[in-house]
Short mmCIF file of C-alpha atoms in Angstrom, two decimals:
data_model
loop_
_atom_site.label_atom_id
_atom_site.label_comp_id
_atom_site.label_asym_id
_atom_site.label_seq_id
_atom_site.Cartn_x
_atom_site.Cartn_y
_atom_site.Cartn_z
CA UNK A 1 27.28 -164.05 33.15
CA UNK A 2 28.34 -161.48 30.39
CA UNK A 3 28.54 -158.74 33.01
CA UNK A 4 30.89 -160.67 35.04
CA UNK A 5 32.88 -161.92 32.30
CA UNK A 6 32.98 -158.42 30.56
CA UNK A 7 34.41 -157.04 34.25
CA UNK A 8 36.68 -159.97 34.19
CA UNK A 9 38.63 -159.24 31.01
CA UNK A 10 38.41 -155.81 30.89
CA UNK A 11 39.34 -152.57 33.15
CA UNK A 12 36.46 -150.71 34.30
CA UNK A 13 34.82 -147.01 34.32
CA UNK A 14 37.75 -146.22 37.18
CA UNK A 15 40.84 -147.87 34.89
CA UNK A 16 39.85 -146.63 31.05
CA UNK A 17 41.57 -144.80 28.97
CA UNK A 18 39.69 -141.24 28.24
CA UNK A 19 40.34 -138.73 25.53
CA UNK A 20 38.38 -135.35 26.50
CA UNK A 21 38.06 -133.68 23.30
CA UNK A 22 35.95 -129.82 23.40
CA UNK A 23 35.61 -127.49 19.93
CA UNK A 24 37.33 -123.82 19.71
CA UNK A 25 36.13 -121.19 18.02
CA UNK A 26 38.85 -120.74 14.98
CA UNK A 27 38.19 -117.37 14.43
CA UNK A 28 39.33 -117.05 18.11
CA UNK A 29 42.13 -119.41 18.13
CA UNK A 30 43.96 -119.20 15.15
CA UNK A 31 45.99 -116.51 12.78
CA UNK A 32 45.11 -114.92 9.77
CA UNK A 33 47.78 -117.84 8.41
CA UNK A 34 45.73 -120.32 10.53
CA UNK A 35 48.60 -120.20 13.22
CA UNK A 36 47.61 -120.88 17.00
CA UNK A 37 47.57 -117.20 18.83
CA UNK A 38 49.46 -118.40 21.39
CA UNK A 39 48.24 -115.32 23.89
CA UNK A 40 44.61 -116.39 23.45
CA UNK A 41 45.49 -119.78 24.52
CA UNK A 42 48.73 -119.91 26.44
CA UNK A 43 49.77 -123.25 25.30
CA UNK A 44 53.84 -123.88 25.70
CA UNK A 45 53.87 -126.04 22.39
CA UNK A 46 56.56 -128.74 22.38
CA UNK A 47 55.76 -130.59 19.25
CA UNK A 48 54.10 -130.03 15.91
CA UNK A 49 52.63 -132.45 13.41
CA UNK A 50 51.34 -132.08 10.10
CA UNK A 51 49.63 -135.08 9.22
CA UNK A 52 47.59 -136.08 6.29
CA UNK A 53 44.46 -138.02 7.37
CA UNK A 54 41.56 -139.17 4.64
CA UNK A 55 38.76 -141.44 5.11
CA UNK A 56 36.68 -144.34 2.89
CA UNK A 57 33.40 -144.60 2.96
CA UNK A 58 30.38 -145.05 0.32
CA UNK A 59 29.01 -142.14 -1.28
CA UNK A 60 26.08 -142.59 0.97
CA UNK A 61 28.55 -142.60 4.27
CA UNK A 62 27.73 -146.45 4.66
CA UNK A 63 29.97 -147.08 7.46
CA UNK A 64 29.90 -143.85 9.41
CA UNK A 65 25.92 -144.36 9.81
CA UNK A 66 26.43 -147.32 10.70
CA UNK A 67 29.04 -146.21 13.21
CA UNK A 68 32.25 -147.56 11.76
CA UNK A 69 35.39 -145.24 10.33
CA UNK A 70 38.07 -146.38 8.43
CA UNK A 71 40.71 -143.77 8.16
CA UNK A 72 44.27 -143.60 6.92
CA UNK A 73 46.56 -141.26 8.25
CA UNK A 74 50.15 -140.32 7.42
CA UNK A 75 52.60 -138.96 9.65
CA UNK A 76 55.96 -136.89 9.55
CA UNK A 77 58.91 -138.86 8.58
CA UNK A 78 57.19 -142.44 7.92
CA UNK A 79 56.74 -144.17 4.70
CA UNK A 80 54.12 -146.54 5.87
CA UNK A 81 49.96 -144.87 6.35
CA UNK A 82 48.15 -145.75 10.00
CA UNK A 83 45.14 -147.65 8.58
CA UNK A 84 42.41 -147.27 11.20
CA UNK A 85 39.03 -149.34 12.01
CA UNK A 86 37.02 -147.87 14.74
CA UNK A 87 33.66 -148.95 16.14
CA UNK A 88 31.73 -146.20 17.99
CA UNK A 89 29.11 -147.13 20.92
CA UNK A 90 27.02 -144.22 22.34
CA UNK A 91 26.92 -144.51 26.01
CA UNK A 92 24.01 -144.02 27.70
CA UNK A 93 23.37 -140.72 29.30
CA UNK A 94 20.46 -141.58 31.58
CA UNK A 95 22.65 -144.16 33.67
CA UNK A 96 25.50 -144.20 35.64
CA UNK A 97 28.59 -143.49 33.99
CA UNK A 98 30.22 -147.26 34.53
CA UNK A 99 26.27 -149.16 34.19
CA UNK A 100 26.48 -147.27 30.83
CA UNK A 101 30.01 -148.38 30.19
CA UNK A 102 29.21 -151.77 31.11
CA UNK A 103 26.38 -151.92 28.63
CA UNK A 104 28.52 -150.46 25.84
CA UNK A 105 31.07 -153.08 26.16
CA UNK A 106 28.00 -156.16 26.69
CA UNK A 107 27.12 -153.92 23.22
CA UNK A 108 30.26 -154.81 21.73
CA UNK A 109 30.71 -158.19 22.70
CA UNK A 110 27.36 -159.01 21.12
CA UNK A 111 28.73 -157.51 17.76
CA UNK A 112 31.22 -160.05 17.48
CA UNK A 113 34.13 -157.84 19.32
CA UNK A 114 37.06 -159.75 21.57
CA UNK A 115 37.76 -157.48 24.46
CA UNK A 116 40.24 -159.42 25.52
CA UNK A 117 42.41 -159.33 22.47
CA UNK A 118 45.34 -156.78 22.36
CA UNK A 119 44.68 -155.84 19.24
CA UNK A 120 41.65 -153.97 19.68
CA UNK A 121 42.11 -150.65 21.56
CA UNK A 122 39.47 -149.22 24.01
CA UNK A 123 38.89 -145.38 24.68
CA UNK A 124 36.07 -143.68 26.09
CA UNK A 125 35.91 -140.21 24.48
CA UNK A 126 34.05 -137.29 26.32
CA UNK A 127 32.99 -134.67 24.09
CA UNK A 128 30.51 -131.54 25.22
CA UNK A 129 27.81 -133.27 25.65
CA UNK A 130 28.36 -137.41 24.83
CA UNK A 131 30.77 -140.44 26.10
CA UNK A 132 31.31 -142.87 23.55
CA UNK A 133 33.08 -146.21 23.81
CA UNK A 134 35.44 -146.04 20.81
CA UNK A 135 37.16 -149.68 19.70
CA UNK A 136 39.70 -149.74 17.51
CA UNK A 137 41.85 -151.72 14.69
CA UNK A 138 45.20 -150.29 13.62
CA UNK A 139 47.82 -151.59 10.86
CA UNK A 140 50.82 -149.65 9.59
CA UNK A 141 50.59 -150.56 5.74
CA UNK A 142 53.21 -149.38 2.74
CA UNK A 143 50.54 -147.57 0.07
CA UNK A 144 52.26 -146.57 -3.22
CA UNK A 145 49.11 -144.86 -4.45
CA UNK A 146 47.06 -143.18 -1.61
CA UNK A 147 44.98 -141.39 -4.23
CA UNK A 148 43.76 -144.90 -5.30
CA UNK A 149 40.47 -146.08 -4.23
CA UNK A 150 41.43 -149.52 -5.78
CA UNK A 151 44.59 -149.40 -3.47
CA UNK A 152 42.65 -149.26 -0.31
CA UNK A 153 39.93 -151.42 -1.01
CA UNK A 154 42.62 -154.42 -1.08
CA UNK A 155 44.23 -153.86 1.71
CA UNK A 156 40.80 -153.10 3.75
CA UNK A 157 39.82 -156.53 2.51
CA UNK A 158 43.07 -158.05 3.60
CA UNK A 159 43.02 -156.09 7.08
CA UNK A 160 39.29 -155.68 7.94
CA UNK A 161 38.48 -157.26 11.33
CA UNK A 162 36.11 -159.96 11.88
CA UNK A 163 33.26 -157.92 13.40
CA UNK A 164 33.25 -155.38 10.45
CA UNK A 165 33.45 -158.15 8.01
CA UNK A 166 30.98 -160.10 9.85
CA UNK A 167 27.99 -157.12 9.94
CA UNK A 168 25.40 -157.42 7.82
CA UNK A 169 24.87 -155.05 6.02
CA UNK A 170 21.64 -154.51 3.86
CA UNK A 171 21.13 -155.61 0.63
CA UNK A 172 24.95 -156.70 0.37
CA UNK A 173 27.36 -158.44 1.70
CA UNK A 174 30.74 -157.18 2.83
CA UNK A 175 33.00 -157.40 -0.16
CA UNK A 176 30.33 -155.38 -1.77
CA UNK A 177 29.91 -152.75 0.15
CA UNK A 178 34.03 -152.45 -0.47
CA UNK A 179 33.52 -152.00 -4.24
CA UNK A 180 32.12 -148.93 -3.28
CA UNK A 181 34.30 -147.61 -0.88
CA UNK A 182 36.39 -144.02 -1.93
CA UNK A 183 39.06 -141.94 -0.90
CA UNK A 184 37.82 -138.79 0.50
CA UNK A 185 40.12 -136.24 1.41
CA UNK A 186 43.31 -135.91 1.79
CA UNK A 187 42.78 -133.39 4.78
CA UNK A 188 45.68 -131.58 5.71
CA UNK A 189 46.26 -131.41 9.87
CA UNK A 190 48.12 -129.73 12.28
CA UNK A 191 48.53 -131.22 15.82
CA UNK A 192 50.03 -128.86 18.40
CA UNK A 193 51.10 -130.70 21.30
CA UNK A 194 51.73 -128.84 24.88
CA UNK A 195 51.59 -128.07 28.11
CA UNK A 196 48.67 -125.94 28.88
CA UNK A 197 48.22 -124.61 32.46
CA UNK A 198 50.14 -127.67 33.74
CA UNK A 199 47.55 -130.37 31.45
CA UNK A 200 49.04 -132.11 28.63
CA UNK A 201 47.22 -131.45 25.60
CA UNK A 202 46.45 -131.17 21.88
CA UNK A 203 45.57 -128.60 20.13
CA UNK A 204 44.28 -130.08 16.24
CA UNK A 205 43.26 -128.22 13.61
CA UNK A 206 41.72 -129.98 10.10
CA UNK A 207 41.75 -127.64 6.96
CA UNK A 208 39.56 -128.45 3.76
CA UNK A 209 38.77 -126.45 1.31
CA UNK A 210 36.84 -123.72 2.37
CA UNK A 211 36.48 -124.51 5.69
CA UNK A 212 38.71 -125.36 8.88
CA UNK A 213 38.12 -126.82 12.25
CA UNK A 214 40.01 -126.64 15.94
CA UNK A 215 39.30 -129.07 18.83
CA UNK A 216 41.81 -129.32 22.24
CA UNK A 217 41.73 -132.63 23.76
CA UNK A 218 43.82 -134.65 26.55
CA UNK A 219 44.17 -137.93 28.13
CA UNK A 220 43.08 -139.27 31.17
CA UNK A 221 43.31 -142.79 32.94
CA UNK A 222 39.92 -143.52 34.41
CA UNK A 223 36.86 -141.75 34.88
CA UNK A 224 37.60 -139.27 38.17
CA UNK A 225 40.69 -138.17 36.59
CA UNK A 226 38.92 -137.40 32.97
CA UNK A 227 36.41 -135.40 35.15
CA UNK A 228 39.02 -133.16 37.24
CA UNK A 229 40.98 -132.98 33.94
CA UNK A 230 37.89 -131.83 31.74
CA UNK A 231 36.44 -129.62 34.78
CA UNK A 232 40.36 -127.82 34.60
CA UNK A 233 40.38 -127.40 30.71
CA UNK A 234 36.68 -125.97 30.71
CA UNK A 235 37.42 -123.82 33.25
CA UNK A 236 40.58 -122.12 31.63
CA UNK A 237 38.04 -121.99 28.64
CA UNK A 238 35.55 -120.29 30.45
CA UNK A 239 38.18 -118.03 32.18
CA UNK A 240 39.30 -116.76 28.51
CA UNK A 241 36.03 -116.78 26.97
CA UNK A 242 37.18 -119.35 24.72
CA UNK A 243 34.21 -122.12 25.21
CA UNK A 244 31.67 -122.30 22.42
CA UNK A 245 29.50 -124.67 23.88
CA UNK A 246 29.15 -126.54 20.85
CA UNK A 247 29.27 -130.70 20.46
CA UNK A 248 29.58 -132.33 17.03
CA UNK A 249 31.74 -135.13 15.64
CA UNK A 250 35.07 -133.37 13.88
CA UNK A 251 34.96 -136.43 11.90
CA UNK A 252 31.38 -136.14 10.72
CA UNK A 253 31.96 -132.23 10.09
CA UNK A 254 35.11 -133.03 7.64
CA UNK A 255 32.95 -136.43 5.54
CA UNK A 256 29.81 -133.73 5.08
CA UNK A 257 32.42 -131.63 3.22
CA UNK A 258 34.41 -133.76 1.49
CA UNK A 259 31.17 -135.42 0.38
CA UNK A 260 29.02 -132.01 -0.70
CA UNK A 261 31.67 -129.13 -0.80
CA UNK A 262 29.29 -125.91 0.83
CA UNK A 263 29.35 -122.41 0.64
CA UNK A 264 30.31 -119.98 3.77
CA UNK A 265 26.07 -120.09 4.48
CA UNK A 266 26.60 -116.69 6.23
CA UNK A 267 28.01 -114.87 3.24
CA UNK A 268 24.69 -116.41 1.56
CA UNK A 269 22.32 -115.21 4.04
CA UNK A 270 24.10 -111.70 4.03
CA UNK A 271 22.75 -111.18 0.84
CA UNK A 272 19.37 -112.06 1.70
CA UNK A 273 16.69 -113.77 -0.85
CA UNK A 274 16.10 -116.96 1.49
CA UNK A 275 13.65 -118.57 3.36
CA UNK A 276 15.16 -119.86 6.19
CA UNK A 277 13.14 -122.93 7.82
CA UNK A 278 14.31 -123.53 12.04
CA UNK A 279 13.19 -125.81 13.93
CA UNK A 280 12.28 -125.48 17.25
CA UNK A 281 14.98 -125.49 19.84
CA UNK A 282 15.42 -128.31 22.63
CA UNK A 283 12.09 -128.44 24.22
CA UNK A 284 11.96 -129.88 28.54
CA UNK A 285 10.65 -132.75 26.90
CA UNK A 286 8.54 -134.33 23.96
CA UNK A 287 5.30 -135.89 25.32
CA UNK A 288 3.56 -132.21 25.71
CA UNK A 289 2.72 -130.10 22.64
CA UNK A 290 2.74 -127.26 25.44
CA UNK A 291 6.32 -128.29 26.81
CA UNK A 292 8.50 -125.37 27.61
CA UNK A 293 11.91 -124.37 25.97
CA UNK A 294 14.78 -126.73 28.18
CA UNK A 295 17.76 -124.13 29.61
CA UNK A 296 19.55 -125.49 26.78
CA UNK A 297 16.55 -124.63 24.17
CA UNK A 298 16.59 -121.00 25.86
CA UNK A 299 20.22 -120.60 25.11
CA UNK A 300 20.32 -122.35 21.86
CA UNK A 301 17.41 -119.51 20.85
CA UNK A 302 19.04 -116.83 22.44
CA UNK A 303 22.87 -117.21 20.45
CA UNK A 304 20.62 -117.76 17.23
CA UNK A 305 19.24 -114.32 17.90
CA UNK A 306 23.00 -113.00 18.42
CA UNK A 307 24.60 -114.63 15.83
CA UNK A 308 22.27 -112.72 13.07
CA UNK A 309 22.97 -109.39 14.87
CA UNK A 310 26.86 -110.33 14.90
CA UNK A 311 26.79 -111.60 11.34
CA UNK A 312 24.52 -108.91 10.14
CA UNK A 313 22.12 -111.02 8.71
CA UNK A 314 19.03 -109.33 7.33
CA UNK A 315 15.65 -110.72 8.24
CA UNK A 316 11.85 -109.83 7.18
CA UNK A 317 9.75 -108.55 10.20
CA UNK A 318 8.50 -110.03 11.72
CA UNK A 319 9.46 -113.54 11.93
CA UNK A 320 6.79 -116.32 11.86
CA UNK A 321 6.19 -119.09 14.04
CA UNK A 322 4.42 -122.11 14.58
CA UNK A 323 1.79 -121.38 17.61
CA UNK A 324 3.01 -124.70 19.65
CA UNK A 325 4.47 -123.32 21.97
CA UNK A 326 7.81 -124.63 21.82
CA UNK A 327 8.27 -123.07 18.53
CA UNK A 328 6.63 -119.88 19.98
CA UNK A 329 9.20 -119.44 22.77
CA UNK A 330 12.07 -119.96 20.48
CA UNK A 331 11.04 -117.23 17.93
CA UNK A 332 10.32 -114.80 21.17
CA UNK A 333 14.01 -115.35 22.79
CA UNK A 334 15.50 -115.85 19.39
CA UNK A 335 14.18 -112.10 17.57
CA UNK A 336 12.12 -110.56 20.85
CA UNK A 337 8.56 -111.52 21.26
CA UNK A 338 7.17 -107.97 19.46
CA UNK A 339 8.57 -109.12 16.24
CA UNK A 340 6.87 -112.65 16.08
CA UNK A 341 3.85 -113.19 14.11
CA UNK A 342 2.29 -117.04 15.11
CA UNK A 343 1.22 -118.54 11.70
CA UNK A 344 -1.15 -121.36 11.43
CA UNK A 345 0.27 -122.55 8.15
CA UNK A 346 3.37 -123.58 9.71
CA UNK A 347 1.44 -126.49 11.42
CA UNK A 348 -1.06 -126.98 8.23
CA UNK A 349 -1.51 -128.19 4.58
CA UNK A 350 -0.71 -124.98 3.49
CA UNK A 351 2.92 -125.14 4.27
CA UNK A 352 4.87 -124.99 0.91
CA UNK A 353 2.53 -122.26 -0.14
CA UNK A 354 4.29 -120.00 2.48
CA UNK A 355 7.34 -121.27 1.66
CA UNK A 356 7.50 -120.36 -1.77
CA UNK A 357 6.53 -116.72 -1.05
CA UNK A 358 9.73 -114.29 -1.85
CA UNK A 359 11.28 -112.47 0.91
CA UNK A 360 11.26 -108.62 0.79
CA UNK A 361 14.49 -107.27 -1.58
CA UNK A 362 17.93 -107.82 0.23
CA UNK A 363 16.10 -109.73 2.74
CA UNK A 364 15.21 -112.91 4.79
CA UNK A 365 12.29 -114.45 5.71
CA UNK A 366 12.19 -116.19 8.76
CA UNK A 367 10.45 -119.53 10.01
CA UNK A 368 10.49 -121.07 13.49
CA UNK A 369 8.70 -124.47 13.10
CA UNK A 370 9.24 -128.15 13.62
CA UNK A 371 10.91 -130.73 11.94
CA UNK A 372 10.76 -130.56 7.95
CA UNK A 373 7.58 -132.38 6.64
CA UNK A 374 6.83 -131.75 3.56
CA UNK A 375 6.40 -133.06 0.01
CA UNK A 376 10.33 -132.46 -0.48
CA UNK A 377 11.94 -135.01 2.03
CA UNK A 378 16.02 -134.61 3.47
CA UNK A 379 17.88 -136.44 3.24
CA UNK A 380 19.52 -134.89 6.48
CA UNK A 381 18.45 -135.01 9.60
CA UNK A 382 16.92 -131.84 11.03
CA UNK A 383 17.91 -131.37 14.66
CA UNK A 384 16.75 -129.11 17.20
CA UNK A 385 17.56 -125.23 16.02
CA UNK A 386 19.20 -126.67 12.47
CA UNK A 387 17.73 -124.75 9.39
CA UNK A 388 16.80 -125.65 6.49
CA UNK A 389 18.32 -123.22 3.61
CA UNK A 390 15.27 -122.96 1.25
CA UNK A 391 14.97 -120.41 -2.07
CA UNK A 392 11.79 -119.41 -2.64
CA UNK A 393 10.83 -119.63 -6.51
CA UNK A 394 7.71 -117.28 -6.21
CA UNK A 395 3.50 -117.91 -5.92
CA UNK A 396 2.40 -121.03 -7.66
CA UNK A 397 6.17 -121.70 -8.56
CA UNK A 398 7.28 -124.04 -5.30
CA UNK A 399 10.85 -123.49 -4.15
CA UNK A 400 13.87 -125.11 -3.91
CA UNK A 401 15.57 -127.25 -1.00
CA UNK A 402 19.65 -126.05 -0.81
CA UNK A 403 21.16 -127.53 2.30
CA UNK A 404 20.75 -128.12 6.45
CA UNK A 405 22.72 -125.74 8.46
CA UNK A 406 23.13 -126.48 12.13
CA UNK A 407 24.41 -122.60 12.25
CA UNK A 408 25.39 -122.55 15.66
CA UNK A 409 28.33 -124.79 14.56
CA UNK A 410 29.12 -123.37 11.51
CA UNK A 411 29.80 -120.07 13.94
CA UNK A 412 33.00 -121.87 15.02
CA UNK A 413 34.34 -122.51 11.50
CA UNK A 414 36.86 -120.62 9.69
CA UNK A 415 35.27 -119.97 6.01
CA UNK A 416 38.10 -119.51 3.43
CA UNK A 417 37.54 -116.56 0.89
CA UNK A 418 37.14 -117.88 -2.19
#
């Protein structure tokens, strides 16, 4: 059976490798001069890196929605680029921690992946929120032009391995989708390795332009010792005010930008003129149009509410909502229930007539809905307490569309002045 097999030629949820990887807040973290402030996070640093990492994909992100990276990366001292496939499988989180695992790796086996050969590298990594079985490919390859697209697409051809080259992928084969591989980046890294209240860890931070990121992470052998080990780190954290509570894919953060460069949206909203479209935050669940806000939809709505008193961002009163009342309860916890106004035409036809109205002078007007419907599609997808960044062209005159925010993230990110 593929269960036993998959036990047979592999270690288990007790025996594989971890990396526990959380966010920091860089305005909390690092210098002015985008040093570590090593009082905030008394680290004894033994080691520094700078390291210059970019990443191919389609203009479209191809591979990373379809859950594959390829990434070069270039360290101190070497004259030869780590060229990187890796294979991401969500783990379940409504099972057991090694059922889920198990299923992962059946997951992998059915996409044409050898767990048994050496040459693939298995990792669970624990973020925030999500365990994810990463597999992965690595070649160190001389590159005399890095910059080159052309460059990379031979060797990824020459190097690929056979379950990437074996997907099918729509409307093309592999060598096609190739062709339209690009460089993005480079992105410029610092890795700060240390001993931090007796863990061994890393402390990374990516800078692009206009923007830089910080995660901590550490290793761990097996699943009890990632859980003491992340338990530890979150508690020193905790203990210094340092967690942010926030769980997105550094990786996904740094294609976005390199793909569509944005502006600091908080500088934007400061100077008011928006329409700024939420949806709801995490309801207890999705089968009940009267569900109640989940503890994490309460405190999703309540640092929303924060965040535009810390950023001093200037909103309309009051602030309209949808009526359903998991819209209704994140308006009241996000602003205070006496500035809400419920608003049928955030649940009717009459939706992009509201949305075209202009906001009072110097001002924002806000909208606590669900998710984005209508007759301007995303392209992104809207999750729970993301906004939509809209600019209202006036009556009769429709509006325009500008970008997704998932704000609560972007609070963690270091905005270069420009």
């Amino acid at each position: 059976m593929v269960y036993n097999y998959l036990r047979s030629v592999y270690m288990n949820y007790s025996e594989i490798p971890f990396e526990v990887k959380l966010l920091l807040d860089v305005n909390q973290v690092l210098t002015n001069e985008n040093q570590l402030q090593l009082d905030q996070l008394d680290i004894e640093i033994q080691e520094i890196e700078m390291i210059d990492i970019l990443f191919l994909d389609s203009p479209d992100l191809t591979l990373y929605q379809n859950d594959w990276i390829i990434r070069g990366r270039l360290k101190p001292n070497k004259d030869k680029w780590e060229l990187t496939f890796k294979y991401r499988i969500k783990l379940s989180q409504s099972e057991e921690p090694a059922i889920a695992l198990e299923q992962a790796l059946q997951a992998a086996a059915s996409s044409g992946f050898d767990l048994s050969d050496p040459n693939c590298e298995l990792e669970l990594e624990w973020s925030e929120e999500q365990k994810t079985l990463s597999l992965s490919y690595e070649v160190n390859i001389p590159i005399a032009s890095p910059d080159k697209s052309e460059a990379w697409r031979d060797l990824i051809m020459q190097h690929a391995p056979q379950p990437l080259r074996l997907k099918e992928w729509e409307r093309m084969d592999f060598p096609e989708l190739v062709n339209q591989l690009n460089v993005l980046g480079p992105i410029r890294a610092q890795k700060n390795k240390g001993n931090w209240h007796g863990l061994k860890t890393s402390v990374e931070s990516w800078y692009i332009t206009n923007g830089t990121i910080v995660e901590i992470s550490l290793k761990a052998k097996g699943g009890e010792d990632a859980r003491e080990k992340r338990e530890q780190m979150k508690q020193q954290l905790k203990d210094k005010k340092l967690m942010t509570g926030q769980s997105f894919s550094k990786t996904q953060w740094a294609l976005s930008r390199l793909i569509r460069p944005t502006q600091n949206p908080f500088s934007l909203l400061q100077t008011g003129g928006y329409n700024l479209y939420f949806r709801h935050a995490e309801p207890e669940n999705t089968s009940s149009e009267n569900a109640s806000l989940s503890e994490t939809g309460l405190e999703q709505a309540r640092k929303i509410g924060r965040l535009f008193v810390d950023r001093h961002i200037p909103i309309q009163i009051p602030v309209r909502s949808s009526p359903i009342n998991r819209a209704k309860e994140t308006a009241q916890n996000a602003f205070g229930e006496e500035q809400v106004q419920l608003d049928e035409r955030l649940i009717q036809p009459e939706l992009p007539q509201l949305l075209e109205s202009t906001p009072e002078v110097g001002k924002n007007q806000v909208f606590i809905a669900h998710r984005f419907t209508s007759d301007n599609p995303l392209t992104e997808k809207l999750d729970y307490m993301n906004m939509v960044l809209i600019k209202p062209l006036g009556a009769g005159s429709g509006y325009r569309l500008e970008q997704v925010y998932d704000l609560l993230a972007e609070s963690i990110v270091r905005y270069d002045h420009l």
